[in-house]
């Protein structure tokens, strides 16, 4: 086979273990999965109702323009319908951007300790990847600016950042954007923005009116609880959207996903509840960390990044055998850290007790 060199250099994305897989492997009846930053409270009842009442034929292709969803998102965000692009989750929008702008002879800039798909897609397109070391879980924006040159096509900024949960305050982000060359696209990946409560967290719906070289990515997979249906969208000026559209596959957002996303937007009360419960759960972890002297990053997402003095995989395996699935930080470049999704208060309490068990066992060695 005449494989592209880029394909041979990459490993496939490794998702977190499924609950069924862990049950079979360890003979467990109950599993608490807090590994993939899914919404522990599921989705709005309005979403369930919309799917139950769906009566169209499954033999018909989805609306390729996502007409109804486009109108709902435009109304919700206050932007024009022509300033939106939709994808099969944010992952596909990242792929669309990479396909449209990256290739041999071009480079892309990102931080270390951030979402792996930026590097993955850039590598597939044959572009040079310039990863700037993070500073204690934060993007080093000054160093990222310094890494940009005449061949830079895309800069990736994740805020709140996955996996650290750190965010970029509004003034700091504006200062950065003011200095990025106008012919370089800046991707603001805001997959977890609905969870952010910091007063200076940037609210970027209309920033593309000022910064013509940005695209803001959002998803229905996290706070809206539609991860299995894969719906994401991007906000940018009309020119950028028009340039990206040819790289988007036709009918890329499935019909049920579109129906569910419209229903999800209609129930902002559910979203507010999830945000409030997430902060309560975050406080459980903060209190645990203070009591047990465990280092952590304050988070604006729906997950917390905990730091230990032990190998992260050892902690991961200890928890796994007891029915708790977290995410080892090794794949993110943090060999002694653990990313834990904030679950229900009961789930959080169980995870915390399991981690305490590990700490006790480790201290007795």
Short mmCIF file of C-alpha atoms in Angstrom, two decimals:
data_model
loop_
_atom_site.label_atom_id
_atom_site.label_comp_id
_atom_site.label_asym_id
_atom_site.label_seq_id
_atom_site.Cartn_x
_atom_site.Cartn_y
_atom_site.Cartn_z
CA UNK A 1 0.00 0.00 0.00
CA UNK A 2 1.20 3.48 -0.83
CA UNK A 3 0.31 5.15 2.46
CA UNK A 4 0.90 8.83 2.98
CA UNK A 5 3.85 9.39 5.32
CA UNK A 6 1.68 11.52 7.62
CA UNK A 7 -0.72 8.62 8.20
CA UNK A 8 2.13 6.29 9.09
CA UNK A 9 3.48 8.79 11.62
CA UNK A 10 0.25 9.05 13.60
CA UNK A 11 -1.65 6.88 16.04
CA UNK A 12 -5.45 6.82 16.03
CA UNK A 13 -7.28 8.84 18.68
CA UNK A 14 -7.68 6.79 21.85
CA UNK A 15 -11.02 7.53 23.54
CA UNK A 16 -11.56 6.81 27.22
CA UNK A 17 -12.63 3.30 28.17
CA UNK A 18 -16.35 2.58 27.88
CA UNK A 19 -18.38 1.49 30.91
CA UNK A 20 -19.20 -1.88 29.30
CA UNK A 21 -15.52 -2.53 28.61
CA UNK A 22 -14.56 -1.86 32.23
CA UNK A 23 -17.43 -3.97 33.56
CA UNK A 24 -16.30 -6.95 31.51
CA UNK A 25 -12.61 -6.49 32.30
CA UNK A 26 -12.97 -6.24 36.08
CA UNK A 27 -16.25 -8.03 36.73
CA UNK A 28 -17.93 -4.92 38.11
CA UNK A 29 -21.63 -4.15 38.18
CA UNK A 30 -21.49 -0.37 38.64
CA UNK A 31 -19.19 2.03 36.83
CA UNK A 32 -18.76 5.77 37.32
CA UNK A 33 -17.34 7.24 34.13
CA UNK A 34 -15.77 10.66 34.65
CA UNK A 35 -13.25 10.52 31.84
CA UNK A 36 -14.66 12.19 28.73
CA UNK A 37 -16.13 15.48 30.01
CA UNK A 38 -19.66 14.38 29.20
CA UNK A 39 -22.62 16.03 30.92
CA UNK A 40 -23.48 13.82 33.94
CA UNK A 41 -27.04 15.17 33.88
CA UNK A 42 -27.67 14.07 30.31
CA UNK A 43 -29.70 16.37 28.11
CA UNK A 44 -32.84 18.48 28.36
CA UNK A 45 -36.22 16.76 28.47
CA UNK A 46 -37.08 18.94 25.50
CA UNK A 47 -34.42 17.09 23.52
CA UNK A 48 -35.86 13.69 24.42
CA UNK A 49 -39.33 14.87 23.49
CA UNK A 50 -38.16 16.21 20.12
CA UNK A 51 -36.58 12.89 19.21
CA UNK A 52 -39.57 10.85 20.41
CA UNK A 53 -41.87 12.97 18.27
CA UNK A 54 -39.65 12.82 15.19
CA UNK A 55 -41.69 11.28 12.39
CA UNK A 56 -39.76 11.97 9.17
CA UNK A 57 -38.35 9.16 7.10
CA UNK A 58 -34.87 7.93 7.96
CA UNK A 59 -34.38 7.25 4.23
CA UNK A 60 -34.14 10.98 3.51
CA UNK A 61 -30.81 12.80 3.68
CA UNK A 62 -30.35 15.48 6.34
CA UNK A 63 -30.81 19.13 5.47
CA UNK A 64 -27.35 19.94 4.14
CA UNK A 65 -27.75 23.63 5.01
CA UNK A 66 -29.07 22.85 8.52
CA UNK A 67 -31.74 25.48 7.88
CA UNK A 68 -33.76 25.25 11.09
CA UNK A 69 -30.72 24.74 13.29
CA UNK A 70 -28.88 27.58 11.53
CA UNK A 71 -31.78 29.92 12.27
CA UNK A 72 -31.93 28.82 15.94
CA UNK A 73 -28.18 29.25 16.49
CA UNK A 74 -28.17 32.62 14.72
CA UNK A 75 -30.96 33.82 16.99
CA UNK A 76 -29.28 32.42 20.11
CA UNK A 77 -25.88 33.96 19.36
CA UNK A 78 -27.08 37.15 17.69
CA UNK A 79 -25.10 36.58 14.49
CA UNK A 80 -26.13 36.31 10.84
CA UNK A 81 -27.04 32.89 9.47
CA UNK A 82 -24.31 33.37 6.85
CA UNK A 83 -21.72 33.71 9.63
CA UNK A 84 -22.17 30.10 10.76
CA UNK A 85 -20.72 26.75 9.74
CA UNK A 86 -21.88 23.41 11.13
CA UNK A 87 -19.92 20.24 11.68
CA UNK A 88 -20.13 16.70 12.97
CA UNK A 89 -18.97 17.98 16.35
CA UNK A 90 -16.13 20.48 16.77
CA UNK A 91 -13.77 17.72 15.63
CA UNK A 92 -15.02 18.00 12.07
CA UNK A 93 -14.81 21.78 12.09
CA UNK A 94 -11.17 21.45 13.17
CA UNK A 95 -10.69 19.06 10.27
CA UNK A 96 -12.41 21.45 7.84
CA UNK A 97 -10.17 24.32 8.93
CA UNK A 98 -7.04 22.19 8.61
CA UNK A 99 -8.05 20.90 5.20
CA UNK A 100 -8.78 24.42 3.97
CA UNK A 101 -5.69 26.22 5.23
CA UNK A 102 -2.87 23.82 6.03
CA UNK A 103 -0.46 21.88 3.85
CA UNK A 104 3.22 21.44 2.94
CA UNK A 105 5.19 24.66 3.27
CA UNK A 106 2.78 26.07 5.86
CA UNK A 107 2.90 25.93 9.64
CA UNK A 108 0.43 26.10 12.49
CA UNK A 109 0.93 27.31 16.06
CA UNK A 110 -0.59 25.81 19.21
CA UNK A 111 0.26 25.32 22.86
CA UNK A 112 1.48 22.12 24.41
CA UNK A 113 -0.92 20.54 26.88
CA UNK A 114 -3.99 21.26 24.79
CA UNK A 115 -6.45 19.39 22.54
CA UNK A 116 -4.58 16.79 20.50
CA UNK A 117 -6.65 17.10 17.32
CA UNK A 118 -4.98 20.39 16.35
CA UNK A 119 -1.65 18.60 15.91
CA UNK A 120 -3.27 15.48 14.48
CA UNK A 121 -5.09 17.22 11.63
CA UNK A 122 -2.20 19.54 10.83
CA UNK A 123 0.12 16.54 10.55
CA UNK A 124 -2.30 14.78 8.20
CA UNK A 125 -2.24 17.84 5.94
CA UNK A 126 1.57 17.85 5.87
CA UNK A 127 1.98 21.15 7.71
CA UNK A 128 4.69 21.99 10.24
CA UNK A 129 3.35 21.99 13.81
CA UNK A 130 4.87 24.58 16.13
CA UNK A 131 3.90 23.73 19.69
CA UNK A 132 4.74 26.38 22.27
CA UNK A 133 5.30 25.07 25.83
CA UNK A 134 2.48 25.90 28.20
CA UNK A 135 3.20 27.87 31.38
CA UNK A 136 1.62 26.08 34.33
CA UNK A 137 -1.33 24.98 32.20
CA UNK A 138 -1.79 28.37 30.51
CA UNK A 139 -1.18 29.29 26.88
CA UNK A 140 2.01 31.34 26.57
CA UNK A 141 0.49 33.89 24.21
CA UNK A 142 3.64 36.00 23.88
CA UNK A 143 5.67 32.96 22.85
CA UNK A 144 2.91 31.90 20.46
CA UNK A 145 3.08 35.32 18.82
CA UNK A 146 6.83 34.95 18.48
CA UNK A 147 6.35 31.58 16.75
CA UNK A 148 4.22 33.11 13.97
CA UNK A 149 5.97 33.86 10.69
CA UNK A 150 5.07 34.48 7.05
CA UNK A 151 4.22 30.77 6.58
CA UNK A 152 1.86 30.51 9.56
CA UNK A 153 -1.71 29.80 8.46
CA UNK A 154 -3.58 28.84 11.65
CA UNK A 155 -3.18 29.50 15.37
CA UNK A 156 -5.17 27.37 17.84
CA UNK A 157 -6.36 28.80 21.16
CA UNK A 158 -8.43 26.62 23.49
CA UNK A 159 -10.28 28.48 26.25
CA UNK A 160 -11.22 27.01 28.65
CA UNK A 161 -8.31 24.76 27.80
CA UNK A 162 -8.66 21.00 27.63
CA UNK A 163 -7.23 19.36 29.76
CA UNK A 164 -6.11 22.05 32.20
CA UNK A 165 -9.35 24.02 32.57
CA UNK A 166 -7.43 27.31 32.44
CA UNK A 167 -8.98 30.22 30.52
CA UNK A 168 -7.68 33.38 28.88
CA UNK A 169 -9.12 36.63 30.34
CA UNK A 170 -10.76 39.00 27.88
CA UNK A 171 -8.17 41.78 27.88
CA UNK A 172 -5.30 39.33 27.52
CA UNK A 173 -7.01 37.61 24.60
CA UNK A 174 -7.83 40.91 22.88
CA UNK A 175 -4.22 42.04 23.24
CA UNK A 176 -3.09 38.80 21.61
CA UNK A 177 -5.54 39.11 18.72
CA UNK A 178 -4.50 42.72 18.13
CA UNK A 179 -0.99 41.48 17.37
CA UNK A 180 -1.73 38.46 15.16
CA UNK A 181 -1.21 39.19 11.45
CA UNK A 182 -4.50 39.66 9.60
CA UNK A 183 -3.74 36.82 7.16
CA UNK A 184 -3.44 34.24 9.98
CA UNK A 185 -6.62 32.50 11.12
CA UNK A 186 -7.01 32.28 14.89
CA UNK A 187 -9.29 29.45 16.05
CA UNK A 188 -10.90 30.11 19.43
CA UNK A 189 -12.00 26.67 20.57
CA UNK A 190 -14.73 27.28 23.14
CA UNK A 191 -16.09 23.76 23.59
CA UNK A 192 -16.53 24.40 27.32
CA UNK A 193 -17.57 28.06 27.22
CA UNK A 194 -21.08 27.37 28.55
CA UNK A 195 -19.51 26.20 31.81
CA UNK A 196 -17.30 29.28 32.28
CA UNK A 197 -18.39 31.62 35.08
CA UNK A 198 -15.34 33.90 35.46
CA UNK A 199 -16.36 37.55 35.15
CA UNK A 200 -13.55 38.26 32.69
CA UNK A 201 -14.16 35.18 30.55
CA UNK A 202 -14.46 36.50 26.96
CA UNK A 203 -17.93 36.45 25.43
CA UNK A 204 -16.97 36.33 21.79
CA UNK A 205 -20.19 36.05 19.77
CA UNK A 206 -19.53 39.32 17.94
CA UNK A 207 -15.73 39.46 18.00
CA UNK A 208 -15.57 38.52 14.32
CA UNK A 209 -16.92 41.98 13.54
CA UNK A 210 -13.70 43.42 14.97
CA UNK A 211 -11.28 40.59 14.24
CA UNK A 212 -11.91 39.40 10.70
CA UNK A 213 -9.34 36.61 11.08
CA UNK A 214 -10.97 34.57 13.87
CA UNK A 215 -13.39 31.67 14.02
CA UNK A 216 -15.08 30.67 17.28
CA UNK A 217 -15.87 26.96 17.67
CA UNK A 218 -18.64 25.68 19.91
CA UNK A 219 -20.27 22.30 20.45
CA UNK A 220 -23.47 20.72 21.69
CA UNK A 221 -21.50 17.74 23.04
CA UNK A 222 -20.62 19.17 26.46
CA UNK A 223 -23.00 21.39 28.43
CA UNK A 224 -25.97 20.56 26.19
CA UNK A 225 -25.38 16.83 26.67
CA UNK A 226 -25.57 15.75 23.01
CA UNK A 227 -22.17 14.08 22.65
CA UNK A 228 -23.60 11.00 20.92
CA UNK A 229 -25.31 13.08 18.24
CA UNK A 230 -22.21 15.09 17.20
CA UNK A 231 -23.20 18.67 16.45
CA UNK A 232 -20.79 21.60 16.47
CA UNK A 233 -20.70 25.04 14.92
CA UNK A 234 -18.35 27.89 14.13
CA UNK A 235 -18.86 31.65 14.07
CA UNK A 236 -16.80 33.79 11.69
CA UNK A 237 -17.16 36.57 9.13
CA UNK A 238 -18.97 35.64 5.94
CA UNK A 239 -15.79 35.52 3.85
CA UNK A 240 -14.17 32.90 6.09
CA UNK A 241 -17.35 30.81 6.19
CA UNK A 242 -17.61 30.88 2.39
CA UNK A 243 -13.97 29.79 2.03
CA UNK A 244 -14.43 26.92 4.50
CA UNK A 245 -17.69 25.57 3.09
CA UNK A 246 -16.16 23.67 0.12
CA UNK A 247 -14.18 21.53 2.58
CA UNK A 248 -17.31 20.56 4.50
CA UNK A 249 -18.83 17.23 3.56
CA UNK A 250 -22.42 17.39 2.29
CA UNK A 251 -25.08 16.29 4.78
CA UNK A 252 -22.45 16.25 7.53
CA UNK A 253 -24.80 16.95 10.47
CA UNK A 254 -27.33 14.17 10.88
CA UNK A 255 -31.06 14.86 11.03
CA UNK A 256 -31.63 13.80 14.64
CA UNK A 257 -28.63 15.83 15.72
CA UNK A 258 -30.12 18.93 14.12
CA UNK A 259 -33.51 18.32 15.71
CA UNK A 260 -31.97 17.70 19.13
CA UNK A 261 -29.72 20.76 18.98
CA UNK A 262 -32.66 23.05 18.21
CA UNK A 263 -34.55 21.62 21.17
CA UNK A 264 -31.49 21.95 23.41
CA UNK A 265 -31.16 25.65 22.60
CA UNK A 266 -34.80 26.19 23.55
CA UNK A 267 -34.18 25.02 27.12
CA UNK A 268 -31.67 27.44 28.59
CA UNK A 269 -33.04 26.73 32.06
CA UNK A 270 -31.58 23.22 31.82
CA UNK A 271 -28.24 24.71 30.80
CA UNK A 272 -28.26 27.08 33.77
CA UNK A 273 -28.97 24.17 36.10
CA UNK A 274 -26.07 22.17 34.68
CA UNK A 275 -23.73 25.14 35.05
CA UNK A 276 -24.77 25.65 38.69
CA UNK A 277 -24.44 21.96 39.52
CA UNK A 278 -21.04 21.87 37.85
CA UNK A 279 -19.77 24.65 40.13
CA UNK A 280 -21.09 22.79 43.19
CA UNK A 281 -19.24 19.70 42.05
CA UNK A 282 -16.10 21.70 41.39
CA UNK A 283 -16.20 22.96 44.97
CA UNK A 284 -16.27 19.35 46.18
CA UNK A 285 -12.95 18.76 44.43
CA UNK A 286 -11.48 22.06 45.58
CA UNK A 287 -12.29 21.21 49.21
CA UNK A 288 -10.83 17.73 48.80
CA UNK A 289 -7.63 19.13 47.30
CA UNK A 290 -7.21 21.65 50.10
CA UNK A 291 -7.82 19.00 52.78
CA UNK A 292 -5.52 16.40 51.23
CA UNK A 293 -2.89 18.87 49.97
CA UNK A 294 -3.42 17.79 46.35
CA UNK A 295 -2.28 20.30 43.74
CA UNK A 296 -4.75 21.25 41.00
CA UNK A 297 -5.60 23.83 38.36
CA UNK A 298 -8.68 25.98 39.04
CA UNK A 299 -11.04 25.16 36.19
CA UNK A 300 -13.64 26.97 34.11
CA UNK A 301 -14.65 23.74 32.36
CA UNK A 302 -16.60 20.72 33.58
CA UNK A 303 -13.45 18.88 34.61
CA UNK A 304 -10.55 19.35 36.99
CA UNK A 305 -6.87 18.55 36.47
CA UNK A 306 -5.30 17.05 39.58
CA UNK A 307 -1.55 16.70 40.14
CA UNK A 308 0.10 13.92 42.14
CA UNK A 309 3.62 12.75 42.86
CA UNK A 310 2.86 9.33 41.40
CA UNK A 311 2.64 7.96 37.88
CA UNK A 312 -0.75 8.99 36.46
CA UNK A 313 -1.30 5.56 34.94
CA UNK A 314 -0.98 3.94 38.38
CA UNK A 315 -3.71 6.19 39.73
CA UNK A 316 -5.82 5.54 36.65
CA UNK A 317 -5.53 1.76 37.04
CA UNK A 318 -6.22 1.88 40.79
CA UNK A 319 -9.44 3.80 40.17
CA UNK A 320 -10.41 1.64 37.20
CA UNK A 321 -10.31 -1.57 39.25
CA UNK A 322 -12.74 0.07 41.67
CA UNK A 323 -15.18 1.14 39.01
CA UNK A 324 -14.12 4.76 38.51
CA UNK A 325 -12.96 5.87 35.08
CA UNK A 326 -10.83 9.04 34.89
CA UNK A 327 -8.28 10.16 32.27
CA UNK A 328 -4.55 9.84 32.72
CA UNK A 329 -2.64 13.01 31.94
CA UNK A 330 0.15 11.13 30.16
CA UNK A 331 -1.45 11.48 26.74
CA UNK A 332 -1.60 15.26 27.28
CA UNK A 333 2.03 15.53 28.35
CA UNK A 334 1.34 15.57 32.10
CA UNK A 335 2.73 12.24 33.37
CA UNK A 336 1.66 12.71 37.01
CA UNK A 337 -1.73 14.37 36.48
CA UNK A 338 -5.28 13.10 36.26
CA UNK A 339 -8.22 14.73 34.48
CA UNK A 340 -11.52 14.10 36.21
CA UNK A 341 -14.88 15.12 34.80
CA UNK A 342 -17.12 16.80 37.36
CA UNK A 343 -20.12 14.51 37.83
CA UNK A 344 -23.12 14.52 40.11
CA UNK A 345 -22.41 15.20 43.78
CA UNK A 346 -22.77 11.47 44.50
CA UNK A 347 -20.38 10.53 41.70
CA UNK A 348 -17.88 13.16 42.83
CA UNK A 349 -18.01 11.91 46.42
CA UNK A 350 -17.34 8.36 45.23
CA UNK A 351 -14.43 9.42 43.04
CA UNK A 352 -12.94 11.49 45.85
CA UNK A 353 -13.11 8.58 48.28
CA UNK A 354 -11.46 6.32 45.71
CA UNK A 355 -8.64 8.83 45.20
CA UNK A 356 -8.23 9.10 48.97
CA UNK A 357 -7.86 5.32 49.03
CA UNK A 358 -5.06 5.54 46.52
CA UNK A 359 -3.31 8.26 48.49
CA UNK A 360 -3.51 6.19 51.68
CA UNK A 361 -2.16 3.12 49.89
CA UNK A 362 0.64 5.14 48.32
CA UNK A 363 1.66 6.63 51.69
CA UNK A 364 1.94 3.16 53.21
CA UNK A 365 4.38 1.88 50.61
#
